[in-house]
Structures are given as structure tokens and as C-alpha cells.
Short mmCIF file of C-alpha atoms in Angstrom, two decimals:
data_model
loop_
_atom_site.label_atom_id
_atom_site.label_comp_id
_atom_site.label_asym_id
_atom_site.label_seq_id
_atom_site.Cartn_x
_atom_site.Cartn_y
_atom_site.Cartn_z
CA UNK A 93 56.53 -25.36 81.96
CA UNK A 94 54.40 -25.47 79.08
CA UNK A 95 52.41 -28.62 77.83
CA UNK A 96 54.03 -29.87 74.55
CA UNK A 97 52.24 -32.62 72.41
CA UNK A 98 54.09 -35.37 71.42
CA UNK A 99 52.44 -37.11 69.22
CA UNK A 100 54.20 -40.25 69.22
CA UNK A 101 53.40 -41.03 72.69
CA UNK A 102 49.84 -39.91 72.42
CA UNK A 103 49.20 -41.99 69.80
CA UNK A 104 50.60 -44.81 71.81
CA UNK A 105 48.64 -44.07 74.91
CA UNK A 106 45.68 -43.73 72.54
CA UNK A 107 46.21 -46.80 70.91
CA UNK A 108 46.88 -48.55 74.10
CA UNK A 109 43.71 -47.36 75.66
CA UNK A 110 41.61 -47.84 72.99
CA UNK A 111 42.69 -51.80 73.12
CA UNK A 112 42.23 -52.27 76.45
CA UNK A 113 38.80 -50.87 76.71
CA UNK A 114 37.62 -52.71 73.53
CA UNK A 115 34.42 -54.60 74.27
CA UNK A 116 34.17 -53.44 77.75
CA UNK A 117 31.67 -50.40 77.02
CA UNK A 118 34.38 -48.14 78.33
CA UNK A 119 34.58 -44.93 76.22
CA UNK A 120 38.34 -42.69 75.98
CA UNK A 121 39.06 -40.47 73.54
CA UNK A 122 41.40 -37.72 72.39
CA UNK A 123 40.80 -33.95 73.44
CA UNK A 124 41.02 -31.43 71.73
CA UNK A 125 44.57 -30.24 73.44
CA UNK A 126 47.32 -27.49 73.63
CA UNK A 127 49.65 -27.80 71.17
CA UNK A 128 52.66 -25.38 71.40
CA UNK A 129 50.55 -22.34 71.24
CA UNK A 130 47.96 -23.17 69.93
CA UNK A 131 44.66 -25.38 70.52
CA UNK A 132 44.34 -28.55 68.22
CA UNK A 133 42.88 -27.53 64.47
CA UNK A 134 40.64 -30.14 63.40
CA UNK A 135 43.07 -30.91 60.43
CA UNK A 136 46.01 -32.03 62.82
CA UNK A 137 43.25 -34.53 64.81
CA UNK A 138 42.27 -35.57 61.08
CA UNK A 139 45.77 -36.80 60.53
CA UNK A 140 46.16 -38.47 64.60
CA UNK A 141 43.07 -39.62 63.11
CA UNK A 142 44.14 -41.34 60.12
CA UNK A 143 47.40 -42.72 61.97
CA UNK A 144 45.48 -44.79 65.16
CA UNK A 145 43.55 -47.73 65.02
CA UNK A 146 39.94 -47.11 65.81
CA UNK A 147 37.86 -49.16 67.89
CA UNK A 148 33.74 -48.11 68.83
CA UNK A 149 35.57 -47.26 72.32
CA UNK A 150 38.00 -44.49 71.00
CA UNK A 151 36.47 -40.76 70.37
CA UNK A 152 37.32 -37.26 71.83
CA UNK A 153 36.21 -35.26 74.29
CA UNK A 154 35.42 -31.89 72.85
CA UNK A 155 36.33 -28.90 75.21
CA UNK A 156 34.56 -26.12 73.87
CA UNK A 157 37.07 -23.20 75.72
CA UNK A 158 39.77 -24.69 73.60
CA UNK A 159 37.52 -24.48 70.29
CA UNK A 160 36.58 -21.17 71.38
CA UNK A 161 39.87 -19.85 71.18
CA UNK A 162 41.40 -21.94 68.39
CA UNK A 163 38.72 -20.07 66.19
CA UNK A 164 40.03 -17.13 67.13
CA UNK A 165 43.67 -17.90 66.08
CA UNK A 166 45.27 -16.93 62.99
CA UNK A 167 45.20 -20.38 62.04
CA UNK A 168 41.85 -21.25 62.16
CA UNK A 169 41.25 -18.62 59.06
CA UNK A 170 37.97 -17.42 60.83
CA UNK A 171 36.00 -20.55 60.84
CA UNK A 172 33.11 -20.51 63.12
CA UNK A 173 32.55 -23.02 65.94
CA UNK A 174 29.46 -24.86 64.26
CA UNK A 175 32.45 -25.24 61.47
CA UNK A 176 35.18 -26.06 63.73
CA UNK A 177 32.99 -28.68 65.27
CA UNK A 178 31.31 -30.44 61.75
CA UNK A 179 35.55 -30.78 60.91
CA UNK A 180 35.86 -32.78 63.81
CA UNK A 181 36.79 -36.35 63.03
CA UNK A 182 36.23 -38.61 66.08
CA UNK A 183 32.71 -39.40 67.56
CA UNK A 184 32.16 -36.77 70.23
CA UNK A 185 32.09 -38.90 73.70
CA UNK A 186 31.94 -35.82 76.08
CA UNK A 187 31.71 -32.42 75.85
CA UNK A 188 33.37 -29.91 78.24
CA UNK A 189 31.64 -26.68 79.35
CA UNK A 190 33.33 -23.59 79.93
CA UNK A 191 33.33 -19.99 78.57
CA UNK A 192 36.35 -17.27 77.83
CA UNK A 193 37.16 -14.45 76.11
CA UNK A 194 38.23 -16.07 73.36
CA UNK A 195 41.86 -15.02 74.22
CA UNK A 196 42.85 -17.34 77.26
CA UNK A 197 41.60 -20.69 78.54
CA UNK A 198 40.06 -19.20 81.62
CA UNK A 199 37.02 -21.64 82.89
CA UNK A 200 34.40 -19.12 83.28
CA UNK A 201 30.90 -20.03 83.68
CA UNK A 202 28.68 -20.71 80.61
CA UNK A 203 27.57 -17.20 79.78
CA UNK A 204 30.05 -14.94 81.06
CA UNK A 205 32.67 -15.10 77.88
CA UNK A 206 32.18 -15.28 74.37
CA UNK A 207 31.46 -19.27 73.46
CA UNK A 208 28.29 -19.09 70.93
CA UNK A 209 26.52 -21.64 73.29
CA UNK A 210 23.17 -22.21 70.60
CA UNK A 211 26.08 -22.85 67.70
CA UNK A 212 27.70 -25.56 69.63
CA UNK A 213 24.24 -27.19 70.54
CA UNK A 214 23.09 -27.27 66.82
CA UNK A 215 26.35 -28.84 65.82
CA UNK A 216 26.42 -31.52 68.69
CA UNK A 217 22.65 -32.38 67.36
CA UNK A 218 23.61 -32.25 63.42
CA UNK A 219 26.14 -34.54 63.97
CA UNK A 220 23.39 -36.66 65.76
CA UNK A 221 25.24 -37.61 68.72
CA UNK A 222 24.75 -37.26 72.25
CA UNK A 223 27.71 -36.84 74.49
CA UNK A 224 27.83 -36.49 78.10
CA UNK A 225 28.32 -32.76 79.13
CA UNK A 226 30.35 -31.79 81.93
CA UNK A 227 30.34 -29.00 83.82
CA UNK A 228 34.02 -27.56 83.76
CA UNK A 229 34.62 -24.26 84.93
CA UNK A 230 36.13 -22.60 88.30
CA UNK A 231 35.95 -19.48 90.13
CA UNK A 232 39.90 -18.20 88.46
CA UNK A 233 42.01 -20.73 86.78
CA UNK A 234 43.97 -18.47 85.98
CA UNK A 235 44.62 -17.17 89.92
CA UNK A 236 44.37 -20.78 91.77
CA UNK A 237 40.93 -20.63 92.54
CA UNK A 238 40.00 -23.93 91.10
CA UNK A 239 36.67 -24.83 93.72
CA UNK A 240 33.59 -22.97 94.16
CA UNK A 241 32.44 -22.85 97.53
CA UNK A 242 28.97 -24.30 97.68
CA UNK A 243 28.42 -23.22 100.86
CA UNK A 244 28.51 -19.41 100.05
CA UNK A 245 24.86 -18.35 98.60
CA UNK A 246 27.16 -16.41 95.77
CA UNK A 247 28.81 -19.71 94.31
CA UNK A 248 25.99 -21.60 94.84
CA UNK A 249 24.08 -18.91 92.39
CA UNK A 250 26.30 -18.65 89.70
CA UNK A 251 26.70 -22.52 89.76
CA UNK A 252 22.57 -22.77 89.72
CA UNK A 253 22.67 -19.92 87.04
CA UNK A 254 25.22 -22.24 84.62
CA UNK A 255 23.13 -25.62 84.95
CA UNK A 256 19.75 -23.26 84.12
CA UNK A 257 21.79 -21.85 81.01
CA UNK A 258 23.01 -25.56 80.20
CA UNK A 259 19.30 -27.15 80.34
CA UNK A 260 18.07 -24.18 78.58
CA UNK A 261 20.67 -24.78 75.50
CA UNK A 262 20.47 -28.27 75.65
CA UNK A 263 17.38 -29.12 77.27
CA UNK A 264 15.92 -31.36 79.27
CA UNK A 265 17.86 -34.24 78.48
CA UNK A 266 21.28 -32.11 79.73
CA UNK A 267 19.60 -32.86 83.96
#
């Protein structure tokens, strides 16, 4: 079936795991998630937002796939990503790479879709922080293949190719 939101219960979990990770240097945050049929706008997180209790624990984890298409959407009135992402209103604990078309969450490696990889970077570093990145993309999602085989030379390529593309957007500091 298809992932609904409840919001209710997320902001319970959310609360929940924001208070039992408080003091312990343990990050969690919200991502930026499926709703219906469409991928959060940055105006429904502002109002989950505005209804939690925030601790220096709680954040998001930003999936840039998900952004990528939101923008994309009716909805999202043709904001750009570098817009989408300045909107955002939780600290940015991790960020999750992937590319797609722009059309289907598909987990394609960084440079074979259509995320605007230098936008995101120069957002992340406006908004001065610096989240982990993590890699997040498969062979085909959207056909099962969910592991890369790192002991063919042709996965082992396009996975060397991604973390070359990562270090060169984000430099050194992305190793």
C-alpha cells in the first residue's frame, strides 16, 4: 500500500524521540517524507514545526530525491531547490544523496538525473551548517535491485564515480 502521514503519531514519535535523546548528543529528526502524493512542502514541516517541542537533538534529515521532485509538483509553484531548501525550518542533521528525473523517487547515482547538485551545496553552506551526507542510492529501486555488487568492476565504478562527484561538490570535508 501506499505510505500515508499521520501526523498525529509522527508528532508523537517525534516528540518522544526528541525527549529521550535530550542531552545525550544523539541527533533524530524529521524527513522530508511522502505525503499522499506528494513530497513534504516546506510550509506543512513549518507548521509540524510550530506544533513539537524542540530540543538541540531534534532536526531533519533532508533527502534531496524527495526535494527534487516536490519542486517539480504543481504545488511547489516552481520554486527552485536552493529555495525549497532556505524554507526549510529544522536544522539540517543529514543529508541524503540520490538523483531522479524529477518525476519518481528512483535512487540513481549523483549525476545521472536531474538534482542541481552545486544549488543544494550552496544552500547547505548559506545556511551554515554541516550535516552528515549519506550516500543513498541503488542499482533500481524501482525493480528490487536495492545492493550494488562491489565485487563487479561495473558497480564498483559507478559507486567510485558518485563519491568523486560528492567530494567534488562538497569537497574535501564530504571523505
Amino acid at each position: 500500500g501506499e505510505f500515508c502521514y499521520e501526523a498525529e503519531a509522527t508528532r508523537a514519535l517525534f516528540e518522544t524521540e526528541t525527549a529521550f535523546f535530550r542531552g545525550s548528543g544523539i541527533r533524530c529528526g524529521i524527513e522530508n517524507f511522502l505525503t499522499g502524493n506528494s513530497f513534504a512542502p516546506p510550509a506543512r514541516l513549518r507548521r509540524f514545526r510550530q506544533e513539537v517541542e524542540m530540543t538541540p537533538e531534534a532536526g531533519m534529515l533532508f533527502d534531496v530525491g524527495h526535494a527534487n521532485i516536490f519542486i517539480r509538483e504543481p504545488e511547489a509553484a516552481g520554486i527552485s531547490l536552493e529555495t525549497y531548501i532556505e524554507q526549510l525550518p529544522f536544522r539540517i542533521h543529514e543529508v541524503h544523496i540520490s538523483d531522479n528525473s524529477g518525476r519518481r523517487d528512483e535512487h540513481l547515482p549523483p549525476g545521472r538525473g536531474s538534482v542541481d547538485y552545486a544549488a543544494l551545496a550552496a544552500a547547505l553552506r548559506r545556511r551554515g551548517e554541516q550535516p552528515v551526507i549519506t550516500l543513498e542510492f541503488c542499482p533500481d529501486i524501482l525493480h528490487g535491485r536495492l545492493c550494488w555488487n562491489i565485487g563487479e568492476e561495473e558497480d564498483r565504478a559507478t559507486i567510485r564515480g558518485a563519491l568523486v562527484l560528492i567530494k567534488q561538490i562538497f569537497g574535501a570535508s564530504a571523505s
